[in-house]
Amino acid sequence: MSLPPPRPVLGVAASLSGQPWAWRGGIVPGDGLDGRGADDLLQHLFRTRGADPADFARLKSPTLRDWLPDPSIFADMDVAAERLALALRRDEAIVIYGDYDVDGATSAAVLIRYLRSVGGKVGHYIPDRLLEGYGPSAGALVALKQAGADLVVTVDCGTQGFEALSAAKLAGLDVIVVDHHKAGTALPDAIALVNPNRLDEAAKAAAHGHLAAVGMAFLLAVALNRLLRTQGWFASREAPNLLDLLDLVALGTVADVAALQGLNRAFVTQGLKVMARRGNIGIAALSDAARLSRAPIARDLGFALGPRVNAGGRVGQADLGVRLLTTHDAGEAAGIAAELDRLNQERRGIEQDVTDAAMRFAGDAAAGCAVVAGDGWHPGVIGIVASRLKERLGRPAIVIAIQEDGTAKGSGRSITGVDLGAAVLAAKDEGLLIAGGGHAMAAGLTVAADKIAALAEFLDQRLAAAVTQATAHRHLAIDAAVAPRGLNAGLVDVLETAGPYGQGWPAPRVAAGPFQVVDARIVGENHLRLQLAGPDGGRIKAMAWRHGDSELGAALQGAGHGAGRRPIHVAGRVKRDEWTGGDAVELELDDAAWADGR
């Protein structure tokens, strides 16, 4: 006989946004946990994120020693390392061909910095997003060969580069592909294809399919370093410290929204420590430009540093990110960081215009996948806009910018449980796309404008069932519930111990109450700032981002006025208040509910 479902958290069966509050994963805190106090909460957080109890100890302090696999388990890894070692011995000209986003820039930077540190002659090539599009092109690879390149390593791209790699082989250019995007049954003609998402990958390697390309680039550096050591390469030179590259790995992993599980948790945990030492002057300059005055946390990589690196590829010069992350000149780093900061401001304005336009079309979008398109939309911001639509609609979204020549560039984002990358590859196989690829949570494509409607219908039919299943039991997942005074610095410290948080390892959401709304006002770009007070003396500041004009925001503002002021429960992420410092905390509010039973 099955047990009845647990009662809604704090009795909230329907919040102000119309959803129940339920314990994450259906696991009630205290149910079968070992230990006492803070350890209870930590183990609860691990369990609700699907961790194996045998991994609890190494999850608490993730290290490479505990999580790093032997790179040789990946298909073609040793072949790639051997070809690079040969290039070093022959003093060949190596070019790292990267994608124009953060994962591409950091992947390129990892290999460039490593290869230069061991005496390699290495440069980079980053295609222009608007003029060349995603991935390696035949023209660019042949031109690199003609300019003297002996070996090209593509990073964060290349798995679908069939035509380009065939042209490179014909021109006599060796190419290694280091990627993580979905592969089909056919593979491009490369010297080596290092990608955990190959269909022919062994189970142990395929288990690392959640790695970003920068993680695979680091593993290639590990494999090459080991090979060079056995070949006596370091007999007369100092071996580099590979751990110094982890700040780049952490940045690319978080910014590419890779699942923070397994090895990725070690990459980010240790990479943040390296970043705090400010050894990479490019990242240090970017942190200064972003006005980060404290040690970085995982959120900073996704919301402060990543968007600035991306801005070069979106609305500026494509290789600015790689140049910043590989320079050893402090003056150059400061100049590039300032330019990226300026471009990011420009990008935000363009993004808002496209978002507003896309939202107007979103109401008519299909249930399985929202596909919206517009003339004149800037292709550099469509990925961000797709993410905004996905958040607002609760289903996968693809935003398409139609070009003057009748082709269109699209970028998509998905929800947990719906594999968008596989659907895009299927659309390509059906002849609906000129090009396309991606992974479960994100994808890119090129489509003829007159096939957009057919593409939308295909994706809707393919994804509708998965979306229905993923959203069937919509609720707000809660990890802990406390009285108002329980929202304190001690709770924040315990929660941070189970970090870093991100995709696949969500930040804990805490429910608390009851509170009275003491003050509510609109601040900044349509955000709602609240001051909350509890009957036990607990007081806290709360921010409801982008809820200044939402129904939830209106209800919260109304709760603080008049004789009929109503108490509320709140739910969100509690963190230290960076503005006031000390032990003050604030809540990033996700939802609220009436606490008076009416």
Coordinates of C-alpha atoms in Angstrom, one line a residue:
M1 CA 0.0 0.0 0.0
S2 CA 1.5 3.3 -1.1
L3 CA 1.8 6.1 1.4
P4 CA -0.2 9.3 0.9
P5 CA 1.8 12.3 -0.5
P6 CA 3.3 14.6 2.2
R7 CA 1.3 17.6 3.2
P8 CA 2.1 20.9 1.3
V9 CA 4.9 22.8 2.9
L10 CA 3.5 25.3 5.4
G11 CA 0.1 24.2 4.2
V12 CA 0.4 26.1 0.9
A13 CA -1.7 24.2 -1.6
A14 CA -2.1 27.2 -3.9
S15 CA 0.4 30.1 -3.7
L16 CA -0.1 33.6 -5.1
S17 CA 1.4 32.3 -8.4
G18 CA -1.1 29.4 -8.3
Q19 CA 1.1 26.4 -7.4
P20 CA 1.5 24.2 -4.3
W21 CA 4.7 24.2 -2.2
A22 CA 6.1 20.6 -2.0
W23 CA 9.2 19.0 -0.6
R24 CA 11.8 18.6 -3.3
G25 CA 11.7 15.1 -4.6
G26 CA 8.9 14.2 -2.2
I27 CA 11.5 13.7 0.6
V28 CA 10.5 15.3 3.9
P29 CA 13.4 16.7 6.0
G30 CA 14.3 14.3 8.8
D31 CA 13.0 11.2 7.1
G32 CA 15.7 8.6 7.5
L33 CA 18.6 10.9 7.8
D34 CA 21.7 10.2 9.8
G35 CA 23.6 12.6 12.0
R36 CA 22.3 15.7 13.8
G37 CA 21.9 19.4 13.3
A38 CA 23.6 20.9 10.3
D39 CA 24.5 17.4 9.0
D40 CA 20.8 16.5 8.8
L41 CA 20.2 19.4 6.5
L42 CA 23.3 18.8 4.4
Q43 CA 22.4 15.1 3.8
H44 CA 18.8 16.1 3.0
L45 CA 20.1 18.5 0.3
F46 CA 22.3 15.8 -1.1
R47 CA 19.5 13.2 -1.2
T48 CA 17.0 15.5 -2.8
R49 CA 19.5 16.2 -5.6
G50 CA 19.8 12.6 -6.4
A51 CA 23.2 11.9 -4.9
D52 CA 24.3 8.4 -3.9
P53 CA 24.7 8.2 -0.1
A54 CA 28.1 6.7 -0.7
D55 CA 29.2 10.0 -2.2
F56 CA 28.1 12.3 0.6
A57 CA 31.6 12.6 2.1
R58 CA 33.2 13.6 -1.2
L59 CA 30.3 15.9 -2.1
K60 CA 30.8 18.0 1.0
S61 CA 34.3 19.0 -0.2
P62 CA 34.6 18.1 -3.9
T63 CA 38.2 17.6 -5.0
L64 CA 39.8 16.5 -8.3
R65 CA 41.5 13.7 -6.4
D66 CA 38.0 12.2 -5.6
W67 CA 36.3 12.9 -9.0
L68 CA 38.8 13.1 -11.8
P69 CA 38.6 10.1 -14.2
D70 CA 41.4 8.7 -16.2
P71 CA 41.2 10.7 -19.4
S72 CA 42.0 7.6 -21.5
I73 CA 38.5 6.3 -20.9
F74 CA 37.2 8.7 -23.6
A75 CA 37.3 7.6 -27.2
D76 CA 40.1 9.2 -29.2
M77 CA 41.6 11.0 -26.1
D78 CA 44.9 9.2 -26.4
V79 CA 45.0 9.8 -30.2
A80 CA 44.4 13.5 -29.6
A81 CA 47.2 13.7 -27.0
E82 CA 49.6 11.8 -29.2
R83 CA 49.0 14.1 -32.1
L84 CA 49.5 17.2 -30.0
A85 CA 52.7 15.8 -28.5
L86 CA 53.9 15.2 -32.1
A87 CA 53.1 18.8 -33.0
L88 CA 55.1 20.0 -30.0
R89 CA 58.1 17.8 -31.0
R90 CA 57.9 19.1 -34.6
D91 CA 57.4 22.7 -33.5
E92 CA 54.3 22.8 -35.6
A93 CA 51.9 25.7 -35.8
I94 CA 48.8 24.9 -33.8
V95 CA 45.5 26.9 -34.0
I96 CA 42.7 26.5 -31.5
Y97 CA 39.4 27.1 -33.3
G98 CA 36.8 28.1 -30.7
D99 CA 33.1 28.9 -30.5
Y100 CA 32.3 32.5 -29.8
D101 CA 30.6 31.9 -26.4
V102 CA 32.0 31.6 -22.9
D103 CA 32.5 27.8 -23.1
G104 CA 34.3 28.2 -26.4
A105 CA 36.5 31.1 -25.1
T106 CA 37.4 29.3 -21.9
S107 CA 38.0 26.0 -23.7
A108 CA 40.4 27.8 -26.2
A109 CA 42.1 29.6 -23.3
V110 CA 42.7 26.3 -21.4
L111 CA 44.5 24.7 -24.3
I112 CA 46.3 27.9 -25.4
R113 CA 47.7 28.6 -21.9
Y114 CA 48.7 25.0 -21.4
L115 CA 50.3 24.5 -24.8
R116 CA 52.2 27.8 -24.5
S117 CA 53.4 26.8 -21.1
V118 CA 55.0 23.6 -22.5
G119 CA 56.7 25.4 -25.4
G120 CA 54.0 25.1 -28.1
K121 CA 53.5 27.5 -31.0
V122 CA 49.8 28.2 -30.8
G123 CA 47.3 30.8 -31.9
H124 CA 43.5 31.1 -32.0
Y125 CA 40.6 31.6 -34.4
I126 CA 37.1 32.6 -33.3
P127 CA 34.5 32.9 -36.1
D128 CA 32.3 35.9 -36.3
R129 CA 28.8 35.1 -35.1
L130 CA 27.0 37.2 -37.8
L131 CA 29.3 36.7 -40.7
E132 CA 30.4 33.0 -40.3
G133 CA 28.0 31.5 -37.8
Y134 CA 28.5 28.6 -35.5
G135 CA 31.2 25.9 -35.9
P136 CA 34.1 25.4 -38.2
S137 CA 33.7 26.5 -41.9
A138 CA 35.5 25.0 -44.8
G139 CA 36.7 28.4 -45.9
A140 CA 38.2 29.3 -42.6
L141 CA 40.0 25.9 -42.1
V142 CA 41.5 26.0 -45.6
A143 CA 42.6 29.6 -45.1
L144 CA 44.3 28.6 -41.8
K145 CA 46.1 25.8 -43.7
Q146 CA 47.2 28.3 -46.4
A147 CA 48.4 30.7 -43.6
G148 CA 50.7 28.0 -42.2
A149 CA 48.7 26.1 -39.7
D150 CA 49.7 22.4 -39.3
L151 CA 47.1 21.3 -36.7
V152 CA 43.7 22.8 -35.7
V153 CA 41.9 21.9 -32.5
T154 CA 38.2 22.8 -32.6
V155 CA 36.7 23.4 -29.1
D156 CA 33.0 23.6 -28.3
C157 CA 32.2 22.9 -31.9
G158 CA 33.0 20.5 -34.8
T159 CA 30.9 17.5 -34.0
Q160 CA 28.5 18.4 -36.8
G161 CA 31.2 20.0 -39.0
F162 CA 31.2 17.3 -41.8
E163 CA 31.7 19.5 -44.8
A164 CA 34.3 21.7 -43.1
L165 CA 36.4 18.9 -41.8
S166 CA 36.3 17.1 -45.2
A167 CA 37.6 20.2 -46.8
A168 CA 40.3 20.5 -44.2
K169 CA 41.4 16.9 -44.9
L170 CA 41.5 17.6 -48.6
A171 CA 43.7 20.6 -48.0
G172 CA 46.1 18.5 -45.9
L173 CA 45.1 20.0 -42.5
D174 CA 44.9 17.8 -39.5
V175 CA 41.9 18.6 -37.2
I176 CA 41.2 17.4 -33.6
V177 CA 37.6 18.0 -32.4
V178 CA 37.0 18.6 -28.6
D179 CA 33.3 19.1 -28.0
H180 CA 30.3 18.1 -25.9
H181 CA 27.4 18.6 -28.2
K182 CA 25.1 15.8 -29.3
A183 CA 26.6 13.5 -31.9
G184 CA 24.7 11.4 -34.5
T185 CA 25.6 8.0 -35.8
A186 CA 27.9 9.5 -38.4
L187 CA 31.0 11.3 -37.2
P188 CA 33.1 14.0 -39.1
D189 CA 36.4 13.1 -40.7
A190 CA 38.9 14.2 -37.9
I191 CA 42.1 12.9 -36.6
A192 CA 40.3 12.6 -33.2
L193 CA 36.8 13.4 -31.9
V194 CA 36.9 13.8 -28.1
N195 CA 33.3 14.1 -27.0
P196 CA 31.5 12.2 -24.2
N197 CA 28.3 12.5 -26.1
R198 CA 29.4 10.3 -29.0
L199 CA 26.9 7.5 -29.5
D200 CA 29.7 4.9 -29.6
E201 CA 31.2 6.2 -26.3
A202 CA 31.9 3.6 -23.5
A203 CA 29.6 3.7 -20.5
K204 CA 32.2 5.1 -18.1
A205 CA 33.0 8.0 -20.4
A206 CA 29.3 8.6 -21.4
A207 CA 28.6 9.1 -17.7
H208 CA 30.5 12.4 -18.1
G209 CA 28.2 13.6 -20.8
H210 CA 27.2 16.6 -18.6
L211 CA 30.7 18.1 -18.9
A212 CA 31.0 21.4 -20.8
A213 CA 33.6 21.6 -23.6
V214 CA 36.0 23.4 -21.2
G215 CA 35.9 20.3 -19.0
M216 CA 36.9 18.1 -21.9
A217 CA 39.6 20.6 -22.9
F218 CA 41.0 20.3 -19.4
L219 CA 41.0 16.5 -19.5
L220 CA 42.9 16.7 -22.9
A221 CA 45.5 18.9 -21.2
V222 CA 45.7 16.3 -18.4
A223 CA 46.2 13.5 -20.9
L224 CA 48.8 15.4 -22.9
N225 CA 50.7 16.4 -19.7
R226 CA 50.9 12.8 -18.6
L227 CA 52.1 11.7 -22.1
L228 CA 54.7 14.4 -22.2
R229 CA 56.0 13.4 -18.8
T230 CA 56.5 9.8 -19.9
Q231 CA 58.3 11.1 -23.1
G232 CA 60.7 13.1 -21.0
W233 CA 59.5 16.5 -22.1
F234 CA 59.9 17.9 -18.7
A235 CA 63.5 16.7 -18.2
S236 CA 64.8 20.1 -19.0
R237 CA 61.8 22.4 -18.3
E238 CA 59.4 22.8 -15.4
A239 CA 56.0 21.1 -15.8
P240 CA 53.0 23.4 -15.6
N241 CA 50.6 23.3 -12.7
L242 CA 47.3 22.2 -14.3
L243 CA 45.3 23.3 -11.3
D244 CA 46.0 26.9 -12.3
L245 CA 43.7 26.4 -15.2
L246 CA 40.7 25.5 -13.1
D247 CA 39.4 29.1 -12.8
L248 CA 38.8 28.9 -16.6
V249 CA 37.2 25.5 -16.3
A250 CA 34.8 26.8 -13.6
L251 CA 33.9 29.9 -15.6
G252 CA 33.1 28.0 -18.7
T253 CA 31.2 25.2 -16.8
V254 CA 28.9 27.6 -15.0
A255 CA 28.4 30.0 -17.8
D256 CA 27.4 27.2 -20.2
V257 CA 24.8 26.0 -17.7
A258 CA 26.4 22.6 -17.5
A259 CA 25.0 20.3 -14.7
L260 CA 26.9 20.9 -11.5
Q261 CA 27.1 17.2 -10.7
G262 CA 30.0 14.8 -10.3
L263 CA 33.2 16.1 -11.7
N264 CA 31.7 19.5 -12.6
R265 CA 31.2 20.1 -8.8
A266 CA 34.9 19.6 -8.2
F267 CA 35.8 21.8 -11.2
V268 CA 33.8 24.7 -9.9
T269 CA 34.6 24.3 -6.2
Q270 CA 38.3 24.2 -6.8
G271 CA 38.2 26.7 -9.7
L272 CA 36.6 29.3 -7.5
K273 CA 39.5 29.0 -5.1
V274 CA 42.0 29.5 -7.9
M275 CA 40.0 32.5 -9.2
A276 CA 40.0 34.1 -5.7
R277 CA 43.8 34.2 -5.9
R278 CA 43.5 36.4 -9.1
G279 CA 46.3 34.6 -10.9
N280 CA 44.7 35.0 -14.3
I281 CA 45.0 38.7 -14.9
G282 CA 42.2 38.7 -17.5
I283 CA 39.7 37.2 -15.1
A284 CA 40.9 39.6 -12.4
A285 CA 40.4 42.6 -14.7
L286 CA 37.0 41.3 -15.7
S287 CA 36.0 40.9 -12.0
D288 CA 37.1 44.5 -11.4
A289 CA 35.0 45.7 -14.4
A290 CA 32.0 43.8 -13.0
R291 CA 32.7 45.5 -9.6
L292 CA 33.2 42.2 -7.7
S293 CA 35.1 43.2 -4.6
R294 CA 34.8 39.9 -2.7
A295 CA 35.8 36.3 -3.4
P296 CA 33.7 35.0 -6.3
I297 CA 30.9 32.5 -5.9
A298 CA 29.3 30.3 -8.6
R299 CA 26.5 32.8 -9.3
D300 CA 29.0 35.5 -10.2
L301 CA 30.3 33.3 -13.0
G302 CA 26.9 32.9 -14.5
F303 CA 25.5 36.4 -13.9
A304 CA 28.5 38.8 -13.8
L305 CA 31.6 37.4 -15.6
G306 CA 30.0 35.1 -18.2
P307 CA 27.7 37.7 -19.8
R308 CA 30.6 40.0 -20.2
V309 CA 32.8 37.4 -21.9
N310 CA 29.8 36.6 -24.1
A311 CA 29.2 40.2 -25.0
G312 CA 32.2 40.2 -27.4
G313 CA 30.8 37.3 -29.4
R314 CA 27.2 38.7 -29.3
V315 CA 27.6 42.3 -30.2
G316 CA 31.3 43.1 -30.5
Q317 CA 34.5 41.4 -31.6
A318 CA 34.4 37.6 -31.4
D319 CA 37.8 37.0 -30.0
L320 CA 37.8 39.5 -27.2
G321 CA 37.1 36.8 -24.7
V322 CA 40.0 34.6 -25.7
R323 CA 42.4 37.5 -25.8
L324 CA 41.3 38.6 -22.3
L325 CA 41.7 35.1 -20.8
T326 CA 45.1 34.4 -22.4
T327 CA 46.9 37.7 -22.0
H328 CA 49.8 38.3 -19.6
D329 CA 49.7 42.1 -20.1
A330 CA 47.8 43.8 -17.3
G331 CA 47.2 46.9 -19.4
E332 CA 45.7 44.9 -22.3
A333 CA 43.6 43.0 -19.8
A334 CA 42.1 46.1 -18.3
G335 CA 41.4 47.6 -21.7
I336 CA 39.6 44.5 -23.0
A337 CA 37.7 44.1 -19.8
A338 CA 36.4 47.7 -20.0
E339 CA 35.4 47.1 -23.6
L340 CA 33.5 43.9 -22.7
D341 CA 31.8 45.7 -19.9
R342 CA 30.7 48.4 -22.3
L343 CA 29.5 45.9 -24.9
N344 CA 27.5 44.1 -22.2
Q345 CA 25.6 47.3 -21.4
E346 CA 24.9 47.6 -25.1
R347 CA 23.8 44.0 -25.3
R348 CA 21.3 44.5 -22.4
G349 CA 19.5 47.2 -24.3
I350 CA 19.3 45.2 -27.5
E351 CA 18.2 42.1 -25.5
Q352 CA 15.3 44.0 -23.9
D353 CA 14.0 45.2 -27.2
V354 CA 14.0 41.7 -28.7
T355 CA 12.6 40.2 -25.5
D356 CA 9.7 42.6 -25.6
A357 CA 9.0 41.8 -29.2
A358 CA 9.3 38.0 -28.7
M359 CA 7.0 38.1 -25.7
R360 CA 4.2 39.6 -27.8
F361 CA 4.4 36.6 -30.1
A362 CA 4.7 34.0 -27.3
G363 CA 1.0 33.8 -26.5
D364 CA 0.3 32.1 -29.8
A365 CA 3.3 29.7 -29.5
A366 CA 2.7 25.9 -29.4
A367 CA 2.5 24.0 -26.2
G368 CA 5.4 21.6 -27.0
C369 CA 8.0 24.2 -27.9
A370 CA 7.6 27.9 -28.3
V371 CA 9.1 29.0 -31.6
V372 CA 9.0 32.7 -32.3
A373 CA 10.7 34.6 -35.1
G374 CA 11.2 38.2 -36.2
D375 CA 12.8 40.3 -38.9
G376 CA 15.7 42.4 -37.8
W377 CA 16.2 40.8 -34.4
H378 CA 19.9 40.8 -33.4
P379 CA 21.2 37.2 -33.6
G380 CA 23.6 37.9 -30.8
V381 CA 20.9 38.1 -28.1
I382 CA 18.4 35.4 -29.2
G383 CA 19.9 32.8 -26.9
I384 CA 19.3 35.0 -23.9
V385 CA 15.8 35.9 -25.1
A386 CA 15.0 32.2 -25.5
S387 CA 16.0 31.7 -21.9
R388 CA 13.7 34.5 -20.8
L389 CA 10.8 32.9 -22.8
K390 CA 11.5 29.5 -21.4
E391 CA 11.3 30.9 -17.8
R392 CA 8.1 32.8 -18.5
L393 CA 6.3 30.0 -20.4
G394 CA 7.6 27.0 -18.6
R395 CA 8.5 25.1 -21.8
P396 CA 11.3 24.9 -24.3
A397 CA 11.6 28.1 -26.4
I398 CA 13.4 28.8 -29.7
V399 CA 14.0 32.4 -30.8
I400 CA 14.8 33.0 -34.5
A401 CA 16.3 36.0 -36.1
I402 CA 15.3 36.2 -39.8
Q403 CA 18.1 37.5 -42.1
E404 CA 17.9 39.7 -45.2
D405 CA 18.9 36.8 -47.4
G406 CA 16.0 34.6 -46.4
T407 CA 17.9 32.4 -43.9
A408 CA 17.4 32.6 -40.2
K409 CA 19.5 31.9 -37.1
G410 CA 17.8 30.4 -34.1
S411 CA 18.8 29.7 -30.5
G412 CA 16.8 27.5 -28.1
R413 CA 16.7 26.8 -24.4
S414 CA 14.9 23.8 -22.7
I415 CA 13.4 22.8 -19.4
T416 CA 14.6 19.9 -17.2
G417 CA 13.5 16.6 -18.7
V418 CA 13.1 17.7 -22.3
D419 CA 16.1 17.1 -24.6
L420 CA 16.1 20.0 -27.1
G421 CA 19.4 19.1 -28.7
A422 CA 18.2 15.7 -29.8
A423 CA 15.0 17.3 -31.2
V424 CA 17.0 19.8 -33.2
L425 CA 19.2 17.0 -34.6
A426 CA 16.0 15.1 -35.6
A427 CA 14.7 18.2 -37.4
K428 CA 18.0 18.4 -39.2
D429 CA 17.7 14.7 -40.3
E430 CA 14.1 15.5 -41.5
G431 CA 15.6 18.2 -43.9
L432 CA 14.0 21.1 -42.0
L433 CA 17.3 22.7 -41.1
I434 CA 20.3 23.9 -42.9
A435 CA 22.4 23.3 -39.8
G436 CA 21.7 22.6 -36.2
G437 CA 22.9 20.9 -33.0
G438 CA 23.2 21.3 -29.3
H439 CA 22.7 19.4 -26.0
A440 CA 19.7 18.7 -23.8
M441 CA 19.3 22.2 -22.4
A442 CA 20.4 24.4 -25.3
A443 CA 20.6 24.3 -29.1
G444 CA 21.4 26.4 -32.1
L445 CA 20.1 26.2 -35.7
T446 CA 20.0 27.7 -39.1
V447 CA 16.8 27.4 -41.1
A448 CA 15.3 28.8 -44.3
A449 CA 12.7 31.4 -43.4
D450 CA 10.0 29.6 -45.4
K451 CA 10.5 26.4 -43.2
I452 CA 10.1 28.1 -39.8
A453 CA 6.4 27.1 -39.6
A454 CA 7.1 23.5 -40.5
L455 CA 10.0 23.4 -37.9
A456 CA 7.7 24.8 -35.2
E457 CA 5.1 22.1 -36.0
F458 CA 7.7 19.3 -36.0
L459 CA 9.2 20.4 -32.7
D460 CA 5.7 20.8 -31.1
Q461 CA 4.7 17.3 -32.1
R462 CA 8.1 15.8 -31.0
L463 CA 8.3 17.5 -27.7
A464 CA 4.7 17.9 -26.5
A465 CA 4.6 14.6 -24.6
A466 CA 7.9 15.2 -22.9
V467 CA 6.8 18.7 -21.9
T468 CA 3.5 17.4 -20.6
Q469 CA 5.3 14.9 -18.5
A470 CA 7.9 17.3 -17.2
T471 CA 5.2 19.9 -16.2
A472 CA 2.4 17.6 -15.2
H473 CA 2.9 18.1 -11.5
R474 CA 3.9 21.7 -11.4
H475 CA 4.9 22.8 -7.9
L476 CA 7.5 24.9 -6.1
A477 CA 10.2 22.7 -4.7
I478 CA 11.1 23.5 -1.1
D479 CA 14.2 22.3 0.7
A480 CA 13.7 23.7 4.2
A481 CA 11.0 25.5 6.2
V482 CA 11.8 27.8 9.1
A483 CA 10.2 30.5 11.3
P484 CA 11.0 34.1 10.4
R485 CA 14.0 34.2 12.8
G486 CA 15.4 31.1 11.2
L487 CA 16.3 33.1 8.1
N488 CA 19.7 34.0 9.5
A489 CA 23.5 33.8 8.7
G490 CA 23.9 30.4 10.3
L491 CA 21.3 28.9 7.9
V492 CA 23.1 30.6 5.0
D493 CA 26.5 29.1 6.0
V494 CA 25.1 25.6 6.2
L495 CA 23.3 25.9 2.9
E496 CA 26.5 27.1 1.2
T497 CA 28.4 24.1 2.4
A498 CA 26.3 21.9 0.0
G499 CA 27.2 24.2 -2.9
P500 CA 28.2 25.1 -5.5
Y501 CA 24.7 25.4 -7.0
G502 CA 23.6 25.7 -10.6
Q503 CA 22.1 23.6 -13.4
G504 CA 21.3 20.1 -12.1
W505 CA 22.2 21.0 -8.5
P506 CA 19.6 23.7 -7.7
A507 CA 20.2 26.3 -5.1
P508 CA 18.1 25.5 -1.9
R509 CA 14.8 27.1 -1.7
V510 CA 13.6 28.0 1.9
A511 CA 10.0 28.6 2.9
A512 CA 9.4 30.9 6.0
G513 CA 6.6 32.7 7.7
P514 CA 4.4 34.2 8.7
F515 CA 5.5 37.7 7.9
Q516 CA 3.9 41.1 7.6
V517 CA 4.9 43.3 4.7
V518 CA 6.3 46.4 6.3
D519 CA 7.3 48.1 3.1
A520 CA 7.0 47.3 -0.6
R521 CA 8.4 49.4 -3.5
I522 CA 9.5 49.2 -7.1
V523 CA 13.2 49.6 -7.6
G524 CA 15.6 49.5 -10.6
E525 CA 14.3 47.7 -13.7
N526 CA 10.9 46.6 -12.6
H527 CA 12.0 44.8 -9.4
L528 CA 10.1 44.7 -6.1
R529 CA 11.9 45.3 -2.8
L530 CA 10.2 44.2 0.4
Q531 CA 10.8 44.6 4.1
L532 CA 9.3 41.8 6.1
A533 CA 8.7 41.4 9.8
G534 CA 7.7 38.2 11.7
P535 CA 5.9 37.8 15.0
D536 CA 9.0 36.3 16.6
G537 CA 11.1 39.4 15.9
G538 CA 12.6 38.1 12.7
R539 CA 13.1 40.8 10.0
I540 CA 14.5 40.4 6.5
K541 CA 14.8 42.3 3.2
A542 CA 13.4 40.5 0.2
M543 CA 13.9 41.1 -3.5
A544 CA 11.4 39.9 -6.1
W545 CA 13.3 40.2 -9.4
R546 CA 11.3 41.3 -12.4
H547 CA 8.0 41.2 -10.4
G548 CA 7.3 44.9 -10.3
D549 CA 4.4 44.6 -12.7
S550 CA 3.4 40.9 -12.2
E551 CA 0.3 39.6 -10.4
L552 CA 2.5 38.3 -7.6
G553 CA 4.1 41.7 -7.3
A554 CA 0.7 43.4 -7.1
A555 CA -0.5 41.0 -4.4
L556 CA 2.6 41.6 -2.3
Q557 CA 2.3 45.4 -2.6
G558 CA -1.4 45.1 -1.6
A559 CA -0.5 42.9 1.4
G560 CA 1.3 45.8 3.0
H561 CA -1.5 48.4 2.8
G562 CA -4.8 49.2 4.6
A563 CA -6.5 47.9 7.7
G564 CA -6.8 44.4 6.2
R565 CA -3.1 43.7 6.0
R566 CA -2.6 40.0 5.5
P567 CA 0.3 37.9 6.7
I568 CA 2.2 35.9 4.1
H569 CA 4.5 33.0 3.8
V570 CA 7.5 33.5 1.5
A571 CA 9.8 31.1 -0.4
G572 CA 13.1 31.8 -2.1
R573 CA 16.9 31.7 -1.8
V574 CA 18.4 33.1 1.4
K575 CA 21.9 34.7 1.1
R576 CA 24.1 37.2 2.9
D577 CA 23.2 40.8 2.2
E578 CA 26.2 42.0 0.3
W579 CA 25.3 45.7 0.7
T580 CA 25.1 45.8 4.5
G581 CA 27.7 43.1 5.3
G582 CA 28.1 41.3 8.6
D583 CA 25.5 38.7 9.5
A584 CA 22.6 40.4 7.7
V585 CA 20.8 38.2 5.2
E586 CA 18.2 38.8 2.4
L587 CA 15.8 36.6 0.5
E588 CA 15.5 36.4 -3.3
L589 CA 11.8 35.8 -3.4
D590 CA 10.4 33.2 -5.8
D591 CA 6.8 33.0 -4.5
A592 CA 4.5 33.9 -1.7
A593 CA 1.2 32.7 -0.2
W594 CA -1.4 33.9 2.2
A595 CA -0.7 32.7 5.7
D596 CA -4.1 33.4 7.3
G597 CA -6.0 30.5 5.7
R598 CA -8.4 32.7 3.8

